[in-house]
mmCIF file of C-alpha atoms and ligand atoms in Angstrom:
data_model
loop_
_atom_site.group_PDB
_atom_site.id
_atom_site.type_symbol
_atom_site.label_atom_id
_atom_site.label_comp_id
_atom_site.label_asym_id
_atom_site.label_seq_id
_atom_site.Cartn_x
_atom_site.Cartn_y
_atom_site.Cartn_z
ATOM 1 C CA MET A 108 91.569 171.645 95.371
ATOM 2 C CA PHE A 109 92.694 168.945 92.968
ATOM 3 C CA ASN A 110 90.064 168.223 90.324
ATOM 4 C CA PHE A 111 90.966 165.130 88.409
ATOM 5 C CA ILE A 112 89.310 163.562 85.369
ATOM 6 C CA LEU A 113 90.002 159.891 84.804
ATOM 7 C CA PHE A 114 89.457 159.305 81.138
ATOM 8 C CA GLY A 115 89.319 156.200 78.983
ATOM 9 C CA PRO A 116 87.104 153.842 77.006
ATOM 10 C CA PRO A 117 84.482 151.634 78.655
ATOM 11 C CA GLY A 118 86.190 148.805 80.499
ATOM 12 C CA SER A 119 89.506 150.629 80.818
ATOM 13 C CA GLY A 120 89.406 150.375 84.617
ATOM 14 C CA LYS A 121 88.303 153.911 85.455
ATOM 15 C CA GLY A 122 85.950 152.786 88.224
ATOM 16 C CA THR A 123 88.517 150.632 90.019
ATOM 17 C CA GLN A 124 91.273 153.230 89.830
ATOM 18 C CA SER A 125 88.994 156.156 90.723
ATOM 19 C CA VAL A 126 88.072 154.584 94.054
ATOM 20 C CA LYS A 127 91.749 154.081 94.928
ATOM 21 C CA ILE A 128 92.703 157.614 93.890
ATOM 22 C CA ALA A 129 89.807 159.168 95.805
ATOM 23 C CA GLY A 130 90.915 157.270 98.923
ATOM 24 C CA LYS A 131 94.577 158.194 98.669
ATOM 25 C CA TYR A 132 94.118 161.919 97.923
ATOM 26 C CA ASN A 133 90.893 162.555 99.894
ATOM 27 C CA LEU A 134 88.898 163.364 96.772
ATOM 28 C CA ALA A 135 85.163 162.908 96.213
ATOM 29 C CA HIS A 136 84.545 160.177 93.643
ATOM 30 C CA ILE A 137 81.804 161.110 91.189
ATOM 31 C CA SER A 138 80.857 158.296 88.798
ATOM 32 C CA THR A 139 77.975 159.284 86.547
ATOM 33 C CA GLY A 140 77.462 155.627 85.570
ATOM 34 C CA ASP A 141 77.107 154.651 89.261
ATOM 35 C CA ILE A 142 74.663 157.506 89.843
ATOM 36 C CA PHE A 143 72.528 156.343 86.908
ATOM 37 C CA ARG A 144 72.628 152.666 87.951
ATOM 38 C CA LYS A 145 71.570 153.561 91.501
ATOM 39 C CA ASN A 146 68.629 155.574 90.136
ATOM 40 C CA ILE A 147 67.627 152.700 87.859
ATOM 41 C CA ARG A 148 67.745 150.239 90.781
ATOM 42 C CA GLU A 149 65.662 152.554 92.924
ATOM 43 C CA LYS A 150 63.249 153.278 90.049
ATOM 44 C CA THR A 151 63.448 157.046 90.523
ATOM 45 C CA PRO A 152 62.085 159.378 87.807
ATOM 46 C CA LEU A 153 65.665 159.929 86.601
ATOM 47 C CA GLY A 154 66.247 156.157 86.572
ATOM 48 C CA MET A 155 63.120 155.553 84.483
ATOM 49 C CA LYS A 156 64.177 158.248 82.051
ATOM 50 C CA VAL A 157 67.697 156.902 81.433
ATOM 51 C CA GLN A 158 67.238 153.124 81.699
ATOM 52 C CA GLY A 159 66.443 152.497 78.018
ATOM 53 C CA ILE A 160 69.246 154.781 76.844
ATOM 54 C CA ILE A 161 71.850 153.065 79.002
ATOM 55 C CA GLU A 162 70.735 149.560 78.070
ATOM 56 C CA LYS A 163 71.311 150.448 74.418
ATOM 57 C CA GLY A 164 74.743 151.883 75.219
ATOM 58 C CA GLU A 165 73.751 155.375 74.079
ATOM 59 C CA LEU A 166 74.697 158.582 75.865
ATOM 60 C CA VAL A 167 72.311 160.245 78.285
ATOM 61 C CA PRO A 168 71.502 163.821 77.050
ATOM 62 C CA ASP A 169 73.994 166.468 78.151
ATOM 63 C CA GLU A 170 71.370 168.631 79.922
ATOM 64 C CA LEU A 171 70.659 165.838 82.399
ATOM 65 C CA LEU A 172 74.333 165.450 83.187
ATOM 66 C CA VAL A 173 74.740 169.082 84.235
ATOM 67 C CA GLU A 174 71.995 168.796 86.840
ATOM 68 C CA ILE A 175 73.351 165.563 88.199
ATOM 69 C CA LEU A 176 76.873 166.887 88.406
ATOM 70 C CA ALA A 177 75.916 170.089 90.192
ATOM 71 C CA ASP A 178 73.946 168.071 92.766
ATOM 72 C CA ALA A 179 76.721 165.535 93.237
ATOM 73 C CA MET A 180 79.374 168.211 93.698
ATOM 74 C CA ASP A 181 77.276 170.081 96.244
ATOM 75 C CA GLY A 182 76.735 166.873 98.204
ATOM 76 C CA PHE A 183 80.363 166.629 99.326
ATOM 77 C CA ARG A 184 81.999 168.599 102.128
ATOM 78 C CA ASP A 185 85.557 168.591 103.455
ATOM 79 C CA VAL A 186 87.167 167.007 100.426
ATOM 80 C CA ASP A 187 90.359 168.135 98.706
ATOM 81 C CA GLY A 188 88.831 167.926 95.237
ATOM 82 C CA PHE A 189 87.000 165.567 92.910
ATOM 83 C CA VAL A 190 87.675 162.518 90.759
ATOM 84 C CA PHE A 191 85.347 162.545 87.771
ATOM 85 C CA ASP A 192 84.781 159.037 86.441
ATOM 86 C CA GLY A 193 82.772 158.673 83.220
ATOM 87 C CA PHE A 194 82.300 162.421 82.877
ATOM 88 C CA PRO A 195 82.734 164.463 80.721
ATOM 89 C CA ARG A 196 81.959 162.322 77.662
ATOM 90 C CA THR A 197 81.166 165.064 75.115
ATOM 91 C CA ILE A 198 82.688 168.451 74.320
ATOM 92 C CA GLN A 199 79.488 170.079 75.581
ATOM 93 C CA GLN A 200 79.890 168.279 78.919
ATOM 94 C CA ALA A 201 83.514 169.422 79.152
ATOM 95 C CA LYS A 202 82.388 173.021 78.664
ATOM 96 C CA ASP A 203 79.632 172.554 81.247
ATOM 97 C CA LEU A 204 82.140 171.148 83.711
ATOM 98 C CA ASN A 205 84.439 174.133 83.201
ATOM 99 C CA ARG A 206 81.504 176.394 84.001
ATOM 100 C CA LEU A 207 80.411 174.411 87.076
ATOM 101 C CA LEU A 208 83.952 174.498 88.431
ATOM 102 C CA ASP A 209 84.402 178.153 87.541
ATOM 103 C CA GLU A 210 81.267 179.013 89.541
ATOM 104 C CA ARG A 211 83.002 177.453 92.516
ATOM 105 C CA ASN A 212 86.299 179.241 91.796
ATOM 106 C CA GLU A 213 87.819 175.944 90.780
ATOM 107 C CA GLU A 214 89.200 174.422 87.595
ATOM 108 C CA VAL A 215 90.134 171.071 86.084
ATOM 109 C CA SER A 216 93.598 170.212 87.403
ATOM 110 C CA LEU A 217 94.512 167.169 85.323
ATOM 111 C CA VAL A 218 92.965 164.780 82.792
ATOM 112 C CA LEU A 219 94.502 161.338 82.670
ATOM 113 C CA ALA A 220 93.622 158.699 80.090
ATOM 114 C CA LEU A 221 93.951 154.973 80.646
ATOM 115 C CA GLU A 222 95.111 153.577 77.320
ATOM 116 C CA VAL A 223 93.634 150.180 76.474
ATOM 117 C CA ASN A 224 93.095 148.789 72.966
ATOM 118 C CA ASP A 225 89.675 147.748 71.620
ATOM 119 C CA ASN A 226 90.406 143.999 71.700
ATOM 120 C CA GLU A 227 91.351 144.027 75.362
ATOM 121 C CA ILE A 228 88.299 146.147 76.190
ATOM 122 C CA ILE A 229 85.872 143.796 74.487
ATOM 123 C CA GLN A 230 87.391 140.805 76.296
ATOM 124 C CA ARG A 231 87.200 142.556 79.678
ATOM 125 C CA LEU A 232 83.615 143.690 79.212
ATOM 126 C CA LEU A 233 82.443 140.265 78.083
ATOM 127 C CA LYS A 234 84.089 138.785 81.163
ATOM 128 C CA ARG A 235 82.453 141.416 83.380
ATOM 129 C CA ALA A 236 79.096 140.479 81.833
ATOM 130 C CA GLN A 237 79.442 137.017 83.361
ATOM 131 C CA THR A 238 80.182 138.254 86.887
ATOM 132 C CA GLU A 239 78.282 141.541 87.226
ATOM 133 C CA GLY A 240 75.415 141.003 84.799
ATOM 134 C CA ARG A 241 75.301 144.604 83.585
ATOM 135 C CA LYS A 242 72.677 144.859 80.851
ATOM 136 C CA ASP A 243 74.966 147.025 78.705
ATOM 137 C CA ASP A 244 77.742 144.400 78.634
ATOM 138 C CA THR A 245 76.450 142.368 75.670
ATOM 139 C CA LYS A 246 78.523 142.139 72.475
ATOM 140 C CA ASP A 247 76.309 144.463 70.382
ATOM 141 C CA VAL A 248 75.945 147.066 73.095
ATOM 142 C CA ILE A 249 79.670 146.944 73.871
ATOM 143 C CA GLU A 250 80.443 147.627 70.214
ATOM 144 C CA ASN A 251 78.022 150.545 70.242
ATOM 145 C CA ARG A 252 79.613 151.975 73.404
ATOM 146 C CA ILE A 253 83.077 151.758 71.846
ATOM 147 C CA LYS A 254 81.857 153.459 68.673
ATOM 148 C CA ILE A 255 80.229 156.255 70.653
ATOM 149 C CA TYR A 256 83.403 156.610 72.709
ATOM 150 C CA ASN A 257 85.493 156.951 69.547
ATOM 151 C CA ASP A 258 83.084 159.415 67.907
ATOM 152 C CA GLN A 259 82.012 161.609 70.806
ATOM 153 C CA THR A 260 84.380 161.176 73.719
ATOM 154 C CA GLN A 261 87.808 160.748 72.098
ATOM 155 C CA PRO A 262 87.690 164.377 70.745
ATOM 156 C CA LEU A 263 87.981 165.524 74.351
ATOM 157 C CA ILE A 264 91.632 164.513 74.239
ATOM 158 C CA ASP A 265 92.381 167.428 71.910
ATOM 159 C CA PHE A 266 90.170 169.737 73.940
ATOM 160 C CA TYR A 267 92.209 169.074 77.090
ATOM 161 C CA LYS A 268 95.533 168.963 75.223
ATOM 162 C CA LYS A 269 94.823 172.525 74.120
ATOM 163 C CA GLU A 270 94.258 173.434 77.760
ATOM 164 C CA GLY A 271 97.615 171.794 78.580
ATOM 165 C CA LYS A 272 95.965 169.407 81.029
ATOM 166 C CA PHE A 273 96.150 166.054 79.287
ATOM 167 C CA THR A 274 98.298 163.070 80.150
ATOM 168 C CA ALA A 275 98.013 159.286 79.689
ATOM 169 C CA VAL A 276 99.259 155.998 81.139
ATOM 170 C CA ASN A 277 99.198 152.434 79.866
ATOM 171 C CA GLY A 278 95.996 150.845 81.183
ATOM 172 C CA ILE A 279 97.224 147.272 80.750
ATOM 173 C CA GLY A 280 98.957 145.670 83.726
ATOM 174 C CA SER A 281 98.074 144.849 87.317
ATOM 175 C CA ILE A 282 95.732 147.138 89.267
ATOM 176 C CA ASP A 283 98.618 148.184 91.514
ATOM 177 C CA GLU A 284 101.016 148.867 88.640
ATOM 178 C CA ILE A 285 98.491 151.093 86.929
ATOM 179 C CA PHE A 286 97.620 152.809 90.215
ATOM 180 C CA ASN A 287 101.318 153.587 90.767
ATOM 181 C CA SER A 288 101.674 155.096 87.286
ATOM 182 C CA ILE A 289 98.635 157.286 87.924
ATOM 183 C CA CYS A 290 99.930 158.406 91.337
ATOM 184 C CA ASN A 291 103.288 159.330 89.789
ATOM 185 C CA LYS A 292 101.534 161.620 87.332
ATOM 186 C CA ILE A 293 99.354 163.169 90.057
ATOM 187 C CA ASP A 294 102.288 163.708 92.403
ATOM 188 C CA ARG A 295 104.008 165.777 89.734
ATOM 189 C CA GLU A 296 101.021 168.112 89.640
ATOM 190 C CA ILE A 297 100.237 168.664 93.316
HETATM 191 P P1 ADP B 75 81.514 152.464 81.032
HETATM 192 O O1 ADP B 75 82.630 153.453 81.217
HETATM 193 O O2 ADP B 75 81.891 151.066 81.342
HETATM 194 O O3 ADP B 75 80.795 152.603 79.712
HETATM 195 P P2 ADP B 75 79.820 153.939 82.923
HETATM 196 O O4 ADP B 75 79.406 153.301 84.174
HETATM 197 O O5 ADP B 75 80.745 155.100 82.986
HETATM 198 O O6 ADP B 75 80.399 152.748 82.073
HETATM 199 O O7 ADP B 75 78.529 154.413 82.088
HETATM 200 C C1 ADP B 75 77.470 153.541 81.793
HETATM 201 C C2 ADP B 75 76.455 154.232 80.891
HETATM 202 O O8 ADP B 75 75.876 155.360 81.577
HETATM 203 C C3 ADP B 75 77.002 154.832 79.599
HETATM 204 O O9 ADP B 75 77.090 153.887 78.552
HETATM 205 C C4 ADP B 75 75.963 155.924 79.310
HETATM 206 O O10 ADP B 75 74.786 155.385 78.771
HETATM 207 C C5 ADP B 75 75.630 156.446 80.693
HETATM 208 N N1 ADP B 75 76.518 157.572 81.059
HETATM 209 C C6 ADP B 75 77.434 157.580 82.078
HETATM 210 N N2 ADP B 75 78.079 158.754 82.125
HETATM 211 C C7 ADP B 75 77.591 159.506 81.107
HETATM 212 C C8 ADP B 75 77.882 160.797 80.601
HETATM 213 N N3 ADP B 75 78.825 161.562 81.150
HETATM 214 N N4 ADP B 75 77.181 161.230 79.525
HETATM 215 C C9 ADP B 75 76.231 160.495 78.956
HETATM 216 N N5 ADP B 75 75.910 159.252 79.370
HETATM 217 C C10 ADP B 75 76.580 158.758 80.432
#
């Protein structure tokens, strides 16, 4: 199996590229953000619990993520691996993911970061606010999300570098250009 983590700041294009990668390599796309938004829309107990946290741009507690991930992974059959989009976001989550994969005799195959600078990200997210109306795409919340990314998620780069699994591509360009750069990196690994 090929277990791929697409990594990058909010607004770096992880969602868009994950869908394309999942399609091309027959991988199950697991977006924790999408799972939370669906639960909020459907007003499930999980949705009620996380709504306030997400609207402030904070991180949902790690313990909740483990449960969600295990369920999501078990829900897929006949795939050649996973694309993790928006997960892991903390060192604890990265350790939990290693354990969840290990229990299935699997491991993380590759972690790829989309590199986009803060200015570009803020512009993209403000633009997305106008079309998609996500409650966490306001200027203050965007700044909070970027800060949390820098403080809590960025350290994962070193974690995966130590495991020899980290690579990066430039996340600025057309969707197809970026997709091609990602595929080139994946094709070297599989
Ligand atoms: P983006 O990458 O644009 O910030 P996501 O859709 O990945 O958006 O996530 C939206 C929000 O959902 C996050 O700001 C956070 O509150 C919550 N969330 C998603 N994934 C995680 C995670 N792995 N750990 C904690 N919170 C998460």
